PDB file of N, CA and C in Angstrom:
ATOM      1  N   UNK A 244      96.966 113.084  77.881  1.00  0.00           N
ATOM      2  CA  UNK A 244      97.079 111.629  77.823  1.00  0.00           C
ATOM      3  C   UNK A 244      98.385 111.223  78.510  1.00  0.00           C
ATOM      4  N   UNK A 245      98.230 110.289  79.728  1.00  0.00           N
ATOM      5  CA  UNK A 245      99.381 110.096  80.159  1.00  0.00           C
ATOM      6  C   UNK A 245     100.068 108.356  79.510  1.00  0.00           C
ATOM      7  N   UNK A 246     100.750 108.114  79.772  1.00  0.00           N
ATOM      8  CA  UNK A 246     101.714 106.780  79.199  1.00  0.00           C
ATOM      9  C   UNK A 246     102.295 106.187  80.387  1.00  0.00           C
ATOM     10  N   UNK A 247     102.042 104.913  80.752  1.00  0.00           N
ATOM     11  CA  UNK A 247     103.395 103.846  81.291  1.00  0.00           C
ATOM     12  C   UNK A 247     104.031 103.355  80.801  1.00  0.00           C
ATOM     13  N   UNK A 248     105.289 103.416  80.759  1.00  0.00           N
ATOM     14  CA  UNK A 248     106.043 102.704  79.890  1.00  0.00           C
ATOM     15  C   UNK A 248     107.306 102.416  80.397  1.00  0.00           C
ATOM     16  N   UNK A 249     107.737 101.036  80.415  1.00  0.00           N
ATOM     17  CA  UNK A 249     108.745 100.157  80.765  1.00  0.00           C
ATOM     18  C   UNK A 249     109.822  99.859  79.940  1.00  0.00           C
ATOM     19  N   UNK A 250     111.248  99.778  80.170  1.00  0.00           N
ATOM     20  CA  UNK A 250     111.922  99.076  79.070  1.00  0.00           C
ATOM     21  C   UNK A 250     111.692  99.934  77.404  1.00  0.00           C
ATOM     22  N   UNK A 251     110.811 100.757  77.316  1.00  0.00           N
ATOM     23  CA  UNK A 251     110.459 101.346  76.208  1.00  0.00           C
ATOM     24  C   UNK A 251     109.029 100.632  75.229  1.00  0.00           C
ATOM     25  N   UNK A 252     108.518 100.061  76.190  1.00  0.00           N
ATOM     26  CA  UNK A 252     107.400  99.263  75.938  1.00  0.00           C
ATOM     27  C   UNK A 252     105.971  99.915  76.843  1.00  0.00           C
ATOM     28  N   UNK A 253     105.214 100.506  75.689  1.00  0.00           N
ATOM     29  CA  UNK A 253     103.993 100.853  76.742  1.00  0.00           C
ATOM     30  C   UNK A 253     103.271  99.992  77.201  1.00  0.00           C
ATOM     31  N   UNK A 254     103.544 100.218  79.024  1.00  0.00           N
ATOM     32  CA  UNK A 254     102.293  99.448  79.455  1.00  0.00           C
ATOM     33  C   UNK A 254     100.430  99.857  79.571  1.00  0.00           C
ATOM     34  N   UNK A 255     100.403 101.173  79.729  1.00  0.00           N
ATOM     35  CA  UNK A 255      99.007 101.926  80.116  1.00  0.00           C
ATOM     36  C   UNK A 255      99.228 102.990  78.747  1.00  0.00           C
ATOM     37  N   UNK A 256      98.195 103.400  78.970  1.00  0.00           N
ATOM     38  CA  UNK A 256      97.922 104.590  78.546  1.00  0.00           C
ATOM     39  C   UNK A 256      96.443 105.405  78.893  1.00  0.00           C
ATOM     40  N   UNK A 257      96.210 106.093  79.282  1.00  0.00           N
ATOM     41  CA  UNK A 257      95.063 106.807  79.341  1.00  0.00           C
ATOM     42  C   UNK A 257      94.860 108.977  79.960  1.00  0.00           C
ATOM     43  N   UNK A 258      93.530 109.218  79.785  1.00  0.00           N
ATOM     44  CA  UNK A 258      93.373 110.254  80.037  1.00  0.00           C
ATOM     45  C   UNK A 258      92.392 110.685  81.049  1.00  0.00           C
ATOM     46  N   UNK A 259      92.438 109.467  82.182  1.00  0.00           N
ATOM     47  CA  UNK A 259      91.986 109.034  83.289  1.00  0.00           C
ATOM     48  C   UNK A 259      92.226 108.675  84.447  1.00  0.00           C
ATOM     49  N   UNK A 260      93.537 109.155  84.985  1.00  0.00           N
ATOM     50  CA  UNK A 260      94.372 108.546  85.778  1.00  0.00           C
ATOM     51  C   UNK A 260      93.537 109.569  87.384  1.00  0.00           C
ATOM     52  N   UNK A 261      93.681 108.582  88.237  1.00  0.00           N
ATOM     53  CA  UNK A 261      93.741 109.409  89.333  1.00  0.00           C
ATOM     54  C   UNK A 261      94.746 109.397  90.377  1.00  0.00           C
ATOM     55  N   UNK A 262      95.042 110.687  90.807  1.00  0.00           N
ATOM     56  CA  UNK A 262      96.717 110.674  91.618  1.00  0.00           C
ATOM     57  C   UNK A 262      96.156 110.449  93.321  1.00  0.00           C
ATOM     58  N   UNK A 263      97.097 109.823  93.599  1.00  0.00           N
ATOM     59  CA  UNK A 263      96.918 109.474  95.212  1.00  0.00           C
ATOM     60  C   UNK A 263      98.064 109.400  95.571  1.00  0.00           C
ATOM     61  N   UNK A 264      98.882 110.262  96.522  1.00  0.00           N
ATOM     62  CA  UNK A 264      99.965 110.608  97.009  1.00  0.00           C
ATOM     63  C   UNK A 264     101.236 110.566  96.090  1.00  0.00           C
ATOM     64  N   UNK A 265     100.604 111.435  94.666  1.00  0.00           N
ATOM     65  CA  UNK A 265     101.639 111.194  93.994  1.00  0.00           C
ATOM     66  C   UNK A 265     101.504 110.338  92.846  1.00  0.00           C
ATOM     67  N   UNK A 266     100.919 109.159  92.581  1.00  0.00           N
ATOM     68  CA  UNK A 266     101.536 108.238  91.969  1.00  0.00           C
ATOM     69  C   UNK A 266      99.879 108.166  91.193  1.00  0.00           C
ATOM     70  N   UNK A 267     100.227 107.731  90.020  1.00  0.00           N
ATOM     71  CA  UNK A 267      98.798 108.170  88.797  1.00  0.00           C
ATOM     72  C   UNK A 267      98.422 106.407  88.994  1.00  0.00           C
ATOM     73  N   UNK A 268      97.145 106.432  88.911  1.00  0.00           N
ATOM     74  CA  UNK A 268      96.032 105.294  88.935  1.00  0.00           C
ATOM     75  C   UNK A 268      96.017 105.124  87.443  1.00  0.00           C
ATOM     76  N   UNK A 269      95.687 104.063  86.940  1.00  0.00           N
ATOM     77  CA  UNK A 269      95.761 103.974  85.424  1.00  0.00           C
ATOM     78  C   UNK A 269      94.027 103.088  85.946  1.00  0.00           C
ATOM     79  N   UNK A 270      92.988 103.437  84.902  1.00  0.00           N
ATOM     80  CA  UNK A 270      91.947 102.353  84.720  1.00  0.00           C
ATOM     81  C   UNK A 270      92.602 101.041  84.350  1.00  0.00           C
ATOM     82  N   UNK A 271      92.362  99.780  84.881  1.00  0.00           N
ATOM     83  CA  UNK A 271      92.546  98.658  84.517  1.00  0.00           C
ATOM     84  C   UNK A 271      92.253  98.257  83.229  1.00  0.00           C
ATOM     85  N   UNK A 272      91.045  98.865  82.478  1.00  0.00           N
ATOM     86  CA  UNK A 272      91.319  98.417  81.050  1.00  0.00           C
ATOM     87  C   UNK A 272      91.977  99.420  80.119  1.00  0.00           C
ATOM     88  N   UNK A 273      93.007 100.511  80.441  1.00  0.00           N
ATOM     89  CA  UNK A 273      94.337 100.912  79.653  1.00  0.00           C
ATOM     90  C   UNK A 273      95.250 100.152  80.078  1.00  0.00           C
ATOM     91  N   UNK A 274      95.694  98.983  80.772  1.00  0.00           N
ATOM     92  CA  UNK A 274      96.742  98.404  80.979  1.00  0.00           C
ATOM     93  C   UNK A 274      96.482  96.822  80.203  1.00  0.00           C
ATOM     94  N   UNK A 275      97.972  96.634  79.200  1.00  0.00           N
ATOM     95  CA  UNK A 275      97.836  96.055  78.398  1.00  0.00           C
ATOM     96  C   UNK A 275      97.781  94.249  79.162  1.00  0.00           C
ATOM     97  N   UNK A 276      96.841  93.587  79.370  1.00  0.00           N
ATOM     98  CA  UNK A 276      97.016  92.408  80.270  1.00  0.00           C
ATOM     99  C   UNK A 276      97.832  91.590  79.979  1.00  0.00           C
ATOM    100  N   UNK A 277      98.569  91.220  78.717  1.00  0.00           N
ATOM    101  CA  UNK A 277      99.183  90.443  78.081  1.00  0.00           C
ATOM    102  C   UNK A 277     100.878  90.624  78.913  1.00  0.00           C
ATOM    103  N   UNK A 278     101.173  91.615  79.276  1.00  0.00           N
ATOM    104  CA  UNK A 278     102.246  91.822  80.148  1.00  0.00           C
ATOM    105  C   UNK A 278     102.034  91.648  81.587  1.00  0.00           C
ATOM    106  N   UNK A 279     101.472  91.556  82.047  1.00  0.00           N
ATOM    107  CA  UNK A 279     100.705  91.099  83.475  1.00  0.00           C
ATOM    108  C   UNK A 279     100.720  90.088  83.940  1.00  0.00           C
ATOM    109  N   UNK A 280     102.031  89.266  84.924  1.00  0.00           N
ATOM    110  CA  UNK A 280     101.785  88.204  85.567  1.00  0.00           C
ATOM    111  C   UNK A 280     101.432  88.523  87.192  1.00  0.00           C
ATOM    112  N   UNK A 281     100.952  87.276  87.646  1.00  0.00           N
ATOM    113  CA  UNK A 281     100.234  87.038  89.246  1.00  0.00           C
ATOM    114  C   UNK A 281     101.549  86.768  90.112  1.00  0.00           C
ATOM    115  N   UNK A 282     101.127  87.873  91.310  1.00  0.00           N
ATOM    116  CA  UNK A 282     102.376  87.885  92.103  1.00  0.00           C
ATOM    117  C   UNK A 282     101.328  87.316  93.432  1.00  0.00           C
ATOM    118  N   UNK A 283     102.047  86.476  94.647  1.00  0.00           N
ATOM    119  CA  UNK A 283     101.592  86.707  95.869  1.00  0.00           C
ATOM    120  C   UNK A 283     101.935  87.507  96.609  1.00  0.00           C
ATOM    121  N   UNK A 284     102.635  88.829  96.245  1.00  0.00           N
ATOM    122  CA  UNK A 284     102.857  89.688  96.753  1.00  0.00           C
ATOM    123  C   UNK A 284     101.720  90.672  97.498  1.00  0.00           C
ATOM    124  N   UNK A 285     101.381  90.984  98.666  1.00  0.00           N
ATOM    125  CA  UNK A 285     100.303  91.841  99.492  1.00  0.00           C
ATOM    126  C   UNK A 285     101.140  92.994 100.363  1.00  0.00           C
ATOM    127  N   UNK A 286     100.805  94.046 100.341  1.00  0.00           N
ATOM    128  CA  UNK A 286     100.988  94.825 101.432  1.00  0.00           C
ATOM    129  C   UNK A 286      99.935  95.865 102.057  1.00  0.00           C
ATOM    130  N   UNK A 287      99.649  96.251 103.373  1.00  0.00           N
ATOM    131  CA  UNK A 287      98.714  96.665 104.246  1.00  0.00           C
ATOM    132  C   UNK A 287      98.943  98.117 104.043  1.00  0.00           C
ATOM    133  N   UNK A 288      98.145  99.292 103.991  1.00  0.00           N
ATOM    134  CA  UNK A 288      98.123 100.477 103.681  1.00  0.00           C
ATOM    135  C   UNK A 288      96.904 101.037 104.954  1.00  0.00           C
ATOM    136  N   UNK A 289      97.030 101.456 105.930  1.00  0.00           N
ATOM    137  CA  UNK A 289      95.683 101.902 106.894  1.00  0.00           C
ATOM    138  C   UNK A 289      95.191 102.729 106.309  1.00  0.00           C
ATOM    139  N   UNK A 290      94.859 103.310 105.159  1.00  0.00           N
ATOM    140  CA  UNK A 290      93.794 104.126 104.881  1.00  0.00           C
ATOM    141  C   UNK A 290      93.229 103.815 103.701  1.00  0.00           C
ATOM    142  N   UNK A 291      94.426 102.839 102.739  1.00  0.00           N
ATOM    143  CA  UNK A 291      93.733 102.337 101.386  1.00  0.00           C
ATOM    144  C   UNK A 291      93.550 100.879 101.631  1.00  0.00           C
ATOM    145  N   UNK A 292      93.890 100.342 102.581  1.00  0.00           N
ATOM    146  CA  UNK A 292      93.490  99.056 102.634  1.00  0.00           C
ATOM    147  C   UNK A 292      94.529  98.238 102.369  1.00  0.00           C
ATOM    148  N   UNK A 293      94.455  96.745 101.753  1.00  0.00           N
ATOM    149  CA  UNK A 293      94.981  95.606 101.228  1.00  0.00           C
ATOM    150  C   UNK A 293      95.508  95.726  99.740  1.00  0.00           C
ATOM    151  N   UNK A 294      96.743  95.930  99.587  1.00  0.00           N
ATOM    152  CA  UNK A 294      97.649  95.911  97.529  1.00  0.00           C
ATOM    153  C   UNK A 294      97.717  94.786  97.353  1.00  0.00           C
ATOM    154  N   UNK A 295      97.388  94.582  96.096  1.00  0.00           N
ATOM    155  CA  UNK A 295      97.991  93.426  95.779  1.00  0.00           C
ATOM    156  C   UNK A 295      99.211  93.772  94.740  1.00  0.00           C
ATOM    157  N   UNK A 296      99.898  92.732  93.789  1.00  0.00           N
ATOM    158  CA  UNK A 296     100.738  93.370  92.834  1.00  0.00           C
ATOM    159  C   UNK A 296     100.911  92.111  91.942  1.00  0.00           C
ATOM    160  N   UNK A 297     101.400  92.783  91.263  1.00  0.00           N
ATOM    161  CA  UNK A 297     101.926  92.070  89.235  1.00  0.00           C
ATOM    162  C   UNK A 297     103.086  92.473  88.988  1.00  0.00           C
ATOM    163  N   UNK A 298     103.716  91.368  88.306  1.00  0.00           N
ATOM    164  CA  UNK A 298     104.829  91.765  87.713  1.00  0.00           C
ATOM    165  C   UNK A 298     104.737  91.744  86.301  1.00  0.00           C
ATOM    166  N   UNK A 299     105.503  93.019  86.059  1.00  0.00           N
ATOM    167  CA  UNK A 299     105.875  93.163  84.600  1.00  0.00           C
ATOM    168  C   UNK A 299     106.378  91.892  83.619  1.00  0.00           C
ATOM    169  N   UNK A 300     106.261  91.714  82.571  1.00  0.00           N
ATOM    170  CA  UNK A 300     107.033  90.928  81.943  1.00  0.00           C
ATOM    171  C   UNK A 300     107.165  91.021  80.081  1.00  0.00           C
ATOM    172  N   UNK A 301     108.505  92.212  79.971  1.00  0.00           N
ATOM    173  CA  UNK A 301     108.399  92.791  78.680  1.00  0.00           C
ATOM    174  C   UNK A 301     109.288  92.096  78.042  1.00  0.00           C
ATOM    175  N   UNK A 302     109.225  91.426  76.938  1.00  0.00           N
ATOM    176  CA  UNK A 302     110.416  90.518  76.010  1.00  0.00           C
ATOM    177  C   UNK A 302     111.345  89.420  77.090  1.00  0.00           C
ATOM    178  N   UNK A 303     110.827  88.966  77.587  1.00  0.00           N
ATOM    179  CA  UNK A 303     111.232  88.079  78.488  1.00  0.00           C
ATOM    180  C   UNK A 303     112.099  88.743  80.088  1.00  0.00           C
ATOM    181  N   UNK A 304     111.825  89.737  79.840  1.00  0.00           N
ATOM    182  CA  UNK A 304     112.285  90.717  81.068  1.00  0.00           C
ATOM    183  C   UNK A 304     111.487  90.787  82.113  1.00  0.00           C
ATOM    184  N   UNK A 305     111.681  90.411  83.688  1.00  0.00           N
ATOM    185  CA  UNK A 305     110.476  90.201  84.319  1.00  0.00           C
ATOM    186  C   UNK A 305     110.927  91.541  85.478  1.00  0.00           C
ATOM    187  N   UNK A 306     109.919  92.508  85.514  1.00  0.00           N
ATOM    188  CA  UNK A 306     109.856  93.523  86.789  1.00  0.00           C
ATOM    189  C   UNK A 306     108.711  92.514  88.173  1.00  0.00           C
ATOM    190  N   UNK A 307     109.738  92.255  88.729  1.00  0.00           N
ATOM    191  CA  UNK A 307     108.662  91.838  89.955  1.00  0.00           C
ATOM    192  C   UNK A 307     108.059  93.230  90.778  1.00  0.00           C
ATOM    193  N   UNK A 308     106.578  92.718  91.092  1.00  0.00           N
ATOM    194  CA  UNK A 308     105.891  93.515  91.610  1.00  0.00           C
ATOM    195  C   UNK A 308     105.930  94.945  91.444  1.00  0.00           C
ATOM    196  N   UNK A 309     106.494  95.162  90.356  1.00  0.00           N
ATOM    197  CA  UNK A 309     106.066  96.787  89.831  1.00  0.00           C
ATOM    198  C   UNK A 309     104.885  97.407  89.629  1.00  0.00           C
ATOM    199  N   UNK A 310     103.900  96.587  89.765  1.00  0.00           N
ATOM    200  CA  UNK A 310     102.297  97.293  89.195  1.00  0.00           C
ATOM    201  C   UNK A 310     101.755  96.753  90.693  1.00  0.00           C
ATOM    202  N   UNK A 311     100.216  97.665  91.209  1.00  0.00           N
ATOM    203  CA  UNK A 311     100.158  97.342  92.579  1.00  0.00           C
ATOM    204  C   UNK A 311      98.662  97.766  92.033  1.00  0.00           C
ATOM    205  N   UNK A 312      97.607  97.394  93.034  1.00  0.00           N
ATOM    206  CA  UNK A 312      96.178  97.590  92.956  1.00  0.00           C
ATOM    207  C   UNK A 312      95.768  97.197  94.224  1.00  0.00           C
ATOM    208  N   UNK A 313      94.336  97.826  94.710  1.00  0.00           N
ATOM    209  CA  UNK A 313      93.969  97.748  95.594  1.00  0.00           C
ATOM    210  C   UNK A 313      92.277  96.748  95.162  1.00  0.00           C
ATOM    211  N   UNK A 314      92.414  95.812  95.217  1.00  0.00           N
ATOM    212  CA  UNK A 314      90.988  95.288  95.001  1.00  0.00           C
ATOM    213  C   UNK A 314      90.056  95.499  95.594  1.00  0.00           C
ATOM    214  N   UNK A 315      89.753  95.700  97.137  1.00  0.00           N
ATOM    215  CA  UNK A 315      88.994  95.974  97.602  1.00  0.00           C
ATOM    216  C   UNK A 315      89.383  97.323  98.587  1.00  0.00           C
ATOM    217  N   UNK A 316      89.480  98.412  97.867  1.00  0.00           N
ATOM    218  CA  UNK A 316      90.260  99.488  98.537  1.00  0.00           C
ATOM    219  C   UNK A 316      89.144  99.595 100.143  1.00  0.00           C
ATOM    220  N   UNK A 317      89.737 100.457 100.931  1.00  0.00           N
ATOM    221  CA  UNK A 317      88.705 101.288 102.141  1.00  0.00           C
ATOM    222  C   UNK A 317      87.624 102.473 101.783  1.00  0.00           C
ATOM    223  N   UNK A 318      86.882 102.533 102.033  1.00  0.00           N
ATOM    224  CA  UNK A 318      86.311 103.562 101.659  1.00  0.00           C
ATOM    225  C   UNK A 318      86.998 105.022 101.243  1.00  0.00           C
ATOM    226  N   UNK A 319      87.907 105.075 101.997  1.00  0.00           N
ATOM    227  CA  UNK A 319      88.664 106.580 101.715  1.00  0.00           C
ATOM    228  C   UNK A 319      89.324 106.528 100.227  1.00  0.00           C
ATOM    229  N   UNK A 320      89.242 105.450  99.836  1.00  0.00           N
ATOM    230  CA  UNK A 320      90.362 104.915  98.743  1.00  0.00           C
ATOM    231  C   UNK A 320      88.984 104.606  97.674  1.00  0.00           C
ATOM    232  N   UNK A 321      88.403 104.768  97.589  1.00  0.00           N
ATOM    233  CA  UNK A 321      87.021 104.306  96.949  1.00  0.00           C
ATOM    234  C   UNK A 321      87.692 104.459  95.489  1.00  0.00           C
ATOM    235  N   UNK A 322      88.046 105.672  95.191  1.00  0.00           N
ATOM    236  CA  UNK A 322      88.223 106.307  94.036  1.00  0.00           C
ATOM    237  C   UNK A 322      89.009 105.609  93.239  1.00  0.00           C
ATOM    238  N   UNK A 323      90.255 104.247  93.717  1.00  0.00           N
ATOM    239  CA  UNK A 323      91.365 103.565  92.676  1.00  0.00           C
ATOM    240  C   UNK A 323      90.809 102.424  92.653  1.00  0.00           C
ATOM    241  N   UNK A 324      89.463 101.840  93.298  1.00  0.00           N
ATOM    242  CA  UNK A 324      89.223 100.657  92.921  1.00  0.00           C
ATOM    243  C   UNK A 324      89.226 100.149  91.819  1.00  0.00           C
ATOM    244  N   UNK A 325      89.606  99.166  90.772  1.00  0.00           N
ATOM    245  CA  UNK A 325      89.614  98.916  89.621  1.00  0.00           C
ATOM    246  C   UNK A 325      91.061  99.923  88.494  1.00  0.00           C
ATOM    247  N   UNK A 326      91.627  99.951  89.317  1.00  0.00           N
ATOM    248  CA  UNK A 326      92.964 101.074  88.875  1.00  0.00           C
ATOM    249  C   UNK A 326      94.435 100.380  89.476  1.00  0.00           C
ATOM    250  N   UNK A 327      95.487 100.451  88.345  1.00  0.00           N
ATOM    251  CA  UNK A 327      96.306 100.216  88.498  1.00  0.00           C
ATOM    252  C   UNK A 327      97.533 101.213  88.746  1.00  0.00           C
ATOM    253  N   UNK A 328      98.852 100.977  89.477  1.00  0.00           N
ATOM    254  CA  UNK A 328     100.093 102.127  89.745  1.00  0.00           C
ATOM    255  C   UNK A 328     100.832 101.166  89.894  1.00  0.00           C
ATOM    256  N   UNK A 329     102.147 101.853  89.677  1.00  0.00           N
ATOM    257  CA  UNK A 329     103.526 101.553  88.933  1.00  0.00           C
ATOM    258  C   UNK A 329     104.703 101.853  89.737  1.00  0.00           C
ATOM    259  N   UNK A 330     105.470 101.005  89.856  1.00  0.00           N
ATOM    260  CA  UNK A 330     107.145 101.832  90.301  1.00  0.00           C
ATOM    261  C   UNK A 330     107.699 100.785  89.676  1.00  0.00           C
ATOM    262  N   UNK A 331     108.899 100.851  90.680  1.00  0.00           N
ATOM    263  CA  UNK A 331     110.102 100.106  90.097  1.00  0.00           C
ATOM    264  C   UNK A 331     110.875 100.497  88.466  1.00  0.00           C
ATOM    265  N   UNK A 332     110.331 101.929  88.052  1.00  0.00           N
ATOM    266  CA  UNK A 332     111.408 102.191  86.751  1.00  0.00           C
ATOM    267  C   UNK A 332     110.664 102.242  85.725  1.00  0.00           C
ATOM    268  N   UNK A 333     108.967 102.087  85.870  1.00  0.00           N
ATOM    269  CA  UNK A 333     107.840 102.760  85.157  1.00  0.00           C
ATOM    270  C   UNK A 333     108.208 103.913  85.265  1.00  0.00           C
ATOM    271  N   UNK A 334     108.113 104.557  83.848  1.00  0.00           N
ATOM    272  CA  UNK A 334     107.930 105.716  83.242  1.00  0.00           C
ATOM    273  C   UNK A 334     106.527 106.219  83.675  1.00  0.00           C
ATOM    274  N   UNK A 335     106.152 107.149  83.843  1.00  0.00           N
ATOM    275  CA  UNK A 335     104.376 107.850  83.669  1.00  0.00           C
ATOM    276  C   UNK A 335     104.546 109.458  83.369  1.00  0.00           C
ATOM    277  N   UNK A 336     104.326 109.290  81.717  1.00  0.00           N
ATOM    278  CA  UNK A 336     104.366 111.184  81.289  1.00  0.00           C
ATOM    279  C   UNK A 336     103.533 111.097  79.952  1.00  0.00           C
TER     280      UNK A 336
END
C-alpha cells in the first residue's frame, strides 16, 4: 500500500499505483477531492500527451500545481488515464 502525503496530511492512498518514469499514478478515486483545487496550469509531454494540474490545499496551505493528470493521455500513456502524480514535496511510500 503506497501513501501521498503532504505537510503530514494524506493525500492518496492505494495499492494500485502505476509508475511511469518514476513517479507512481495514484487512481483518482484514492485521492482525497476535498484537498483538490483547479489550476489553469497545462503542460505538453510528446508521448503522454496534454497535463493538466491541481493544487494542493492542506489547512489553509496552498501547494500550487503539485498534483498533475493527463485527461486525455496518447495512446502510449493509455495506462494513467484517470490517475493522478505528485511533486513539489509529496511524500509517496
Amino acid at each position: 500500500m503506497l501513501v501521498a502525503s503532504w505537510n503530514g496530511h494524506e493525500i492518496a492512498r492505494s495499492d494500485d499505483t502505476v509508475v511511469v518514469e518514476g513517479n507512481h499514478y495514484f487512481p483518482a478515486d484514492s485521492v482525497d477531492p476535498a484537498l483538490l483545487e483547479d489550476s489553469a496550469t497545462h503542460s505538453n509531454c510528446p508521448w503522454k500527451g496534454v497535463a493538466s494540474y491541481k493544487t494542493l490545499v492542506v489547512d489553509g496551505k496552498r501547494n500550487i500545481d503539485a498534483v498533475w493528470y493527463y485527461p486525455e493521455p496518447k495512446s502510449a500513456a493509455a495506462e494513467i488515464k484517470d490517475r493522478y502524480a505528485f511533486w513539489k514535496g509529496v511524500v509517496v511510500a
